[in-house]
Short mmCIF file of C-alpha atoms in Angstrom, two decimals:
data_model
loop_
_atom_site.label_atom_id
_atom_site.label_comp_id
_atom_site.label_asym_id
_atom_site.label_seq_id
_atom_site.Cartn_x
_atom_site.Cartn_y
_atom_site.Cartn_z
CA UNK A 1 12.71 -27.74 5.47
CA UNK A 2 9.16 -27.74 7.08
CA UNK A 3 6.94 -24.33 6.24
CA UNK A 4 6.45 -24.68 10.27
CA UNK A 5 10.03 -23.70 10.64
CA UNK A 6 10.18 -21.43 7.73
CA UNK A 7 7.86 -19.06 9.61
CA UNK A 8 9.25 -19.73 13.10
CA UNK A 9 12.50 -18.17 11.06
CA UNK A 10 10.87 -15.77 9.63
CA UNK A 11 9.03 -14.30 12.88
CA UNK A 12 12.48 -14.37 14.78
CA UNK A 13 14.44 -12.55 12.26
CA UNK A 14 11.90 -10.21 11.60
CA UNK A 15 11.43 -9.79 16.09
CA UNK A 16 15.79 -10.32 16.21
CA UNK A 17 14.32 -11.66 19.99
CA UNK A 18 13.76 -14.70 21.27
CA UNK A 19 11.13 -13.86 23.70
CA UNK A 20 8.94 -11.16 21.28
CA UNK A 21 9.08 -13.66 18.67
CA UNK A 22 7.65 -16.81 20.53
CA UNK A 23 5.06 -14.52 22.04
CA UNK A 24 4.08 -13.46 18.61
CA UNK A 25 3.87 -17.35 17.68
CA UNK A 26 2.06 -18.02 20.55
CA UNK A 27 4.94 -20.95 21.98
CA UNK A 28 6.81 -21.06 24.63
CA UNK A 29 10.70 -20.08 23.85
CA UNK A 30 12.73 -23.41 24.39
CA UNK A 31 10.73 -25.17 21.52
CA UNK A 32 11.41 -22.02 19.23
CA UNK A 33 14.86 -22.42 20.35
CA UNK A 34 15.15 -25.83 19.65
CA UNK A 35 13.51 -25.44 16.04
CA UNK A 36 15.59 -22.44 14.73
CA UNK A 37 18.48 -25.12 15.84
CA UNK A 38 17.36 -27.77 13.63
CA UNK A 39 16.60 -25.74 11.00
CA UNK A 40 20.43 -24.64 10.97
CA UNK A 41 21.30 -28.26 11.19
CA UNK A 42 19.53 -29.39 8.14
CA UNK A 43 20.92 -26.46 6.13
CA UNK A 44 24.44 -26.66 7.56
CA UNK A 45 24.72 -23.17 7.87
CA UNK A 46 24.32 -20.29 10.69
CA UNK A 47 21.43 -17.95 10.11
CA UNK A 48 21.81 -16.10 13.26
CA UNK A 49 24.20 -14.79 15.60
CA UNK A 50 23.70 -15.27 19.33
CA UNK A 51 24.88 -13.23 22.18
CA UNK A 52 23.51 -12.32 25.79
CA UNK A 53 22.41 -8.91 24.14
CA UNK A 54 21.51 -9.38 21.01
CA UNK A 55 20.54 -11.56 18.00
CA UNK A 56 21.26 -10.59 14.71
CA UNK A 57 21.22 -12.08 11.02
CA UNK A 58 24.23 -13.64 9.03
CA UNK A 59 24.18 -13.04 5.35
CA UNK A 60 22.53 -16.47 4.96
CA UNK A 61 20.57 -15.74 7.62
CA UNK A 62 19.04 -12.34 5.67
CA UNK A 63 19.04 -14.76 2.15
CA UNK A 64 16.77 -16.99 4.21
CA UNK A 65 14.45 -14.23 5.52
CA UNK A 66 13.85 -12.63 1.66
CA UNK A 67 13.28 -16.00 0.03
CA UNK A 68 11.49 -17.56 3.32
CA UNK A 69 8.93 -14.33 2.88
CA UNK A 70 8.52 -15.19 -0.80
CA UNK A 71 7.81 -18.56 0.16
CA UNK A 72 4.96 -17.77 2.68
CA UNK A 73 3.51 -15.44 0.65
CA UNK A 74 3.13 -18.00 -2.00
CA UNK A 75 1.91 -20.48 0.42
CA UNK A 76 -0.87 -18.07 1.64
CA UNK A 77 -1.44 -17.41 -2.04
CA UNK A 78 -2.28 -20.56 -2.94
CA UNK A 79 -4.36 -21.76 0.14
CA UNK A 80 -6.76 -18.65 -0.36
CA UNK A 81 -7.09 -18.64 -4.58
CA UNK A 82 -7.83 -22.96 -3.92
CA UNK A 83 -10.28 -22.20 -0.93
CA UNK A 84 -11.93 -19.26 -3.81
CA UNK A 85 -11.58 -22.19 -6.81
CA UNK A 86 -13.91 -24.17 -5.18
CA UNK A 87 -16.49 -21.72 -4.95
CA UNK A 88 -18.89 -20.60 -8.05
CA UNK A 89 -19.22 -16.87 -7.96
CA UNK A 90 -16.12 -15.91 -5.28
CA UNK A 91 -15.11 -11.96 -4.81
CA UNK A 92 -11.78 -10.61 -6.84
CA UNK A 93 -10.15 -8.21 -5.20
CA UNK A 94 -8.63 -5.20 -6.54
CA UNK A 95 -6.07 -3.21 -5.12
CA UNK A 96 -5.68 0.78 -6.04
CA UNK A 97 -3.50 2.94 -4.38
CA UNK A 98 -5.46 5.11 -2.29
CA UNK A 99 -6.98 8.54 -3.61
CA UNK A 100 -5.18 7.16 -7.35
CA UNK A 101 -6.93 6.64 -11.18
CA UNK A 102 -10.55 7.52 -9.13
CA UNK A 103 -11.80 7.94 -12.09
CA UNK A 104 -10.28 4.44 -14.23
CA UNK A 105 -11.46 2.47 -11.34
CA UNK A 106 -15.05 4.19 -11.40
CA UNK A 107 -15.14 3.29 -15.31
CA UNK A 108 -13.56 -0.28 -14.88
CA UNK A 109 -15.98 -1.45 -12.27
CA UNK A 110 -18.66 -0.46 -13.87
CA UNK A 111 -17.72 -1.93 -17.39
CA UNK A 112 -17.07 -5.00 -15.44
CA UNK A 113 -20.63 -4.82 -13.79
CA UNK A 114 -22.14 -5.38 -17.01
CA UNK A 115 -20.31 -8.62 -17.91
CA UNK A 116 -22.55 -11.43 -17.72
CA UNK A 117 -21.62 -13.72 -14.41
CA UNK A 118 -19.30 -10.89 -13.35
CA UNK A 119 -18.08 -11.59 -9.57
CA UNK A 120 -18.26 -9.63 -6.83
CA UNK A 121 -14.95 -7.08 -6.76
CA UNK A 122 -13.94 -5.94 -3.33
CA UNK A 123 -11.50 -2.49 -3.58
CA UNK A 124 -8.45 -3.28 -1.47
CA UNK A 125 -7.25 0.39 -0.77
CA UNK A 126 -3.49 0.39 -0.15
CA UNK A 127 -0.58 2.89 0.57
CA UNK A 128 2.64 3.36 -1.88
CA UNK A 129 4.21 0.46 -2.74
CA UNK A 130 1.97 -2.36 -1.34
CA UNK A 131 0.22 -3.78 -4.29
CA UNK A 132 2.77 -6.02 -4.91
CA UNK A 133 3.24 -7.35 -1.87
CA UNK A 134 -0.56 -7.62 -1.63
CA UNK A 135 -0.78 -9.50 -4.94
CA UNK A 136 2.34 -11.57 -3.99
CA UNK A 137 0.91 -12.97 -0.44
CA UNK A 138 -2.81 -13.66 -1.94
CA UNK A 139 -4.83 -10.40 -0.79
CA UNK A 140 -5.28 -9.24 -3.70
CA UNK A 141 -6.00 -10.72 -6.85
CA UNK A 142 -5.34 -7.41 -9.66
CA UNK A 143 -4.00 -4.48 -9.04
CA UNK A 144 -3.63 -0.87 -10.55
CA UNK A 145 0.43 0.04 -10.58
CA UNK A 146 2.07 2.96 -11.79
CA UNK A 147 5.34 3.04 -13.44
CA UNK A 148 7.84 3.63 -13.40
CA UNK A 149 7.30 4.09 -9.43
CA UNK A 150 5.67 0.70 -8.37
CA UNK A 151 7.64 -2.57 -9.35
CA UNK A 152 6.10 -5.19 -11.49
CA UNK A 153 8.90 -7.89 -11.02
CA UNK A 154 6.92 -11.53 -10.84
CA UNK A 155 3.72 -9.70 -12.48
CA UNK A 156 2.12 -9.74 -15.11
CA UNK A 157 0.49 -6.36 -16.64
CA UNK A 158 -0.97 -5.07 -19.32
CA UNK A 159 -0.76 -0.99 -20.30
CA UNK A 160 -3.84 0.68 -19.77
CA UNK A 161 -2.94 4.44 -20.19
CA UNK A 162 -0.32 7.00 -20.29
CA UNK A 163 0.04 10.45 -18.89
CA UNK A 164 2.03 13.46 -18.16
CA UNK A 165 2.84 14.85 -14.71
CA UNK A 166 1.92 18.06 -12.71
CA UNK A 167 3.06 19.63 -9.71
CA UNK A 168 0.68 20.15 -6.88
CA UNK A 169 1.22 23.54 -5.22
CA UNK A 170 -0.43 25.65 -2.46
CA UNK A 171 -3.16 27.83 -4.51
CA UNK A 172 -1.62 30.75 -3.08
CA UNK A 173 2.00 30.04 -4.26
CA UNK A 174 3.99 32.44 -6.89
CA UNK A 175 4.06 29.50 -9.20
CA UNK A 176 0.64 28.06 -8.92
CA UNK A 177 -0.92 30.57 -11.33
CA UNK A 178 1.71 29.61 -14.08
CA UNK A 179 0.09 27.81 -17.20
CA UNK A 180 3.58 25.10 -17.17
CA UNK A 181 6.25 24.67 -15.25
CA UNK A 182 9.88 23.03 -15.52
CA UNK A 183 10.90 20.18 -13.14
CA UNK A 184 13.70 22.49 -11.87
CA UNK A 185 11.55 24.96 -11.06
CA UNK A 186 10.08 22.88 -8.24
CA UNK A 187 12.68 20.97 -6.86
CA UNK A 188 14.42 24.24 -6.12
CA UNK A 189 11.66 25.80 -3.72
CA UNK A 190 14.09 26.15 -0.50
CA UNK A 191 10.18 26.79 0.90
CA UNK A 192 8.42 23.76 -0.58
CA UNK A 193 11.06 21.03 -0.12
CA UNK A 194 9.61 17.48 -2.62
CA UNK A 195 8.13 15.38 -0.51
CA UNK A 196 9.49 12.11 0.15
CA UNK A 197 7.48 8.85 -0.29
CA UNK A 198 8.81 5.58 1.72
CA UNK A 199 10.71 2.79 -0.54
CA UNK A 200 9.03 -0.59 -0.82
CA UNK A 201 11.29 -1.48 2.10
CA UNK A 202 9.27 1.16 4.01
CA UNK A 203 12.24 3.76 4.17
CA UNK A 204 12.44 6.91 3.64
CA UNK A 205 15.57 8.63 1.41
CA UNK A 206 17.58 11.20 3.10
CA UNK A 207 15.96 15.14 2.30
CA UNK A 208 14.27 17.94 3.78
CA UNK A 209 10.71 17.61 2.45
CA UNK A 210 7.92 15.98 4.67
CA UNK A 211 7.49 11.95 4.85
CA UNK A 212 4.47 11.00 3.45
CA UNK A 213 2.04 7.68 3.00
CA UNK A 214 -0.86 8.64 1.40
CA UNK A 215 -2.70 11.58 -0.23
CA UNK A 216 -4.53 12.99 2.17
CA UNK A 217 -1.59 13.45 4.43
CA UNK A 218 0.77 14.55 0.85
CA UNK A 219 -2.27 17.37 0.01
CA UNK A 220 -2.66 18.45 3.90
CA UNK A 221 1.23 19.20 4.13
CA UNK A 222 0.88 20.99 0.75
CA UNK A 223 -1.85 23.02 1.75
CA UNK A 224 -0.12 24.20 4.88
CA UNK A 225 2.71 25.15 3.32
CA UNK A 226 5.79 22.35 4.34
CA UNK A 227 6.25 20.59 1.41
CA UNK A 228 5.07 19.90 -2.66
CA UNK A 229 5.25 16.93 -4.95
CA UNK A 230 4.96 15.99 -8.81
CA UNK A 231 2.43 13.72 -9.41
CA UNK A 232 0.63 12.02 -12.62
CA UNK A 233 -1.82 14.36 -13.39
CA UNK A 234 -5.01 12.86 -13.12
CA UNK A 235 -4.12 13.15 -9.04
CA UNK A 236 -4.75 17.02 -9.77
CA UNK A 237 -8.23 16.61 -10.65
CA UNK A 238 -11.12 17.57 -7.77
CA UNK A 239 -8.49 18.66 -6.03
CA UNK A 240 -9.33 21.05 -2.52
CA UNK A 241 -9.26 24.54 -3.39
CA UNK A 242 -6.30 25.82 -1.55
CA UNK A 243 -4.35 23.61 -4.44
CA UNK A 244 -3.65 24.21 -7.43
CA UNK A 245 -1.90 21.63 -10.16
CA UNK A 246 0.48 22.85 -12.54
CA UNK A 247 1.78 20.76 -15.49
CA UNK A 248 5.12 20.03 -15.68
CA UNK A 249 6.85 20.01 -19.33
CA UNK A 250 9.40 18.09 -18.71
CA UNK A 251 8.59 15.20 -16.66
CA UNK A 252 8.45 11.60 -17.78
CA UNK A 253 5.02 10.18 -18.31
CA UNK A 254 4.00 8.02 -15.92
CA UNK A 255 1.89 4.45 -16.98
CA UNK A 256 -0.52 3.11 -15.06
CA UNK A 257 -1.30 -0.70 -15.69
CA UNK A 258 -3.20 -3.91 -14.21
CA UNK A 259 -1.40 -6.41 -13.06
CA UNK A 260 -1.88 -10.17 -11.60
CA UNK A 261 0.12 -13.19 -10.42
CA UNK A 262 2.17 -14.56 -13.02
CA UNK A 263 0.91 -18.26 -12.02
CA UNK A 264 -2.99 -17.04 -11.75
CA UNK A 265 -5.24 -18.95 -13.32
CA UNK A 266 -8.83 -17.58 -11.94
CA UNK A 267 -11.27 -17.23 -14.93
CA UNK A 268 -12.93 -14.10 -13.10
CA UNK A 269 -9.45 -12.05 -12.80
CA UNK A 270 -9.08 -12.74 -16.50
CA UNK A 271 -12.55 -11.64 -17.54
CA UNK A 272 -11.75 -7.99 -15.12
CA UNK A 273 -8.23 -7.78 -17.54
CA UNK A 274 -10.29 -8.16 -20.31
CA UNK A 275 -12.48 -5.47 -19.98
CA UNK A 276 -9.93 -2.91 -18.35
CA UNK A 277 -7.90 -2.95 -21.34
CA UNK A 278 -11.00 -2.63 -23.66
CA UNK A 279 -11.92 0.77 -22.13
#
């Protein structure tokens, strides 16, 4: 199997049409065609189902597509980390999940700053669940998870910190002036319904509270009154003032940890490790 028509495989099953997905590769359709064909020749299986409406996946068809993404990832990995090895003093990049551990990443940089031949760190900022994928396909070369809502399978991390959880409510809310609040107690308000954050798939689970991506757009919806959400609680510091954060007693702690590509070797991703669990 070539990598060629790996991702010829890959575009198509991601497209499910012919046409979209040799536009997207830039090639005229027959040759796609003609490659998908081969490729189910040399496997001796059928990866995709063919009709004059439609073209959808067989189950070794959707095997293919998760382990063929893995694959290119890995590939794109590699070609960027060997282009980076052959450089001296190449950029690391970090990636944080936006409006997250503001305050770790303001003391980690800065620690790292200090080391002597420290590289350059460029702050990849990401939306839930992407720092895996990022660190997976080669954008990123660390990142800052949080368990136990980010995966960490085909990482490697180390703990920096633990911490307890608080609910983010609308300053003007019955409950906001409480000093502690039960989980119960907030995934009960018919008025406030949780808000729902998308799976690393990029769905959404079945409720009534607002979907969400980021902060900003979590804390806006809060603010105006559609929906609430319990958070670590360092995302209820410097918060706007029509919030209010309210600690939750019993809500599991959440950990937040670095992680990196099990098969890294870069000396400079090592040395930012290094310091983050020294702070």
């Amino acid at each position: 199997m070539e990598i060629r028509e790996l991702r010829y495989f890959v575009v198509l099953a991601e497209e499910l049409h012919f046409g979209r997905a040799a536009q997207r590769l830039e090639m005229a359709q027959p040759p796609l065609s003609r490659a998908i064909a081969r490729l189910e020749r040399q496997l001796g299986v059928t990866l995709l189902e063919r009709t004059s409406r439609k073209v959808t996946l067989t189950e070794a068809g959707a095997v293919l597509l998760s382990e063929g993404r893995a694959i290119l990832s890995a590939v794109t990995a590699a070609e960027r980390r060997t282009q980076e090895a052959a450089h001296k003093h190449h950029h690391l990049v970090l990636a944080v999940k936006s409006g997250t551990a503001d305050e770790l990443v303001a003391k980690l940089l800065g620690a790292y700053r200090a080391e002597p031949g420290a590289a350059t760190v460029d702050l990849l900022l990401c939306e839930a669940h992407q720092q895996q994928t990022l660190l997976q396909n080669g954008q990123a070369d660390v990142a800052l998870l949080h368990l136990p809502f980010d995966s960490v399978a085909g990482l490697d991390t180390e703990i920096l910190h633990t911490e307890g959880q608080v609910a983010i409510l609308p300053t003007s809310h019955s409950l906001a002036g409480r000093s502690r609040i039960r989980t119960a107690e907030v995934t009960s308000l018919p008025e406030l319904p949780m808000a729902r954050w998308p799976d690393p798939g990029g769905s959404y689970p079945e409720g009534p509270g607002a979907e969400v991506r980021n902060l900003t757009q979590l804390f806006q919806l809060i603010a105006l009154g559609r929906t609430t959400a319990i958070m670590p609680e360092s995302a209820g510091t410097d918060l706007r003032r029509d919030l209010t954060a309210v600690p939750v007693l019993d809500a599991p702690p959440v950990t937040t940890v670095i992680a990196w590509p099990s098969q890294s070797r870069l000396r400079a991703a090592a040395d930012l490790i290094r310091v983050a669990t020294r702070l």
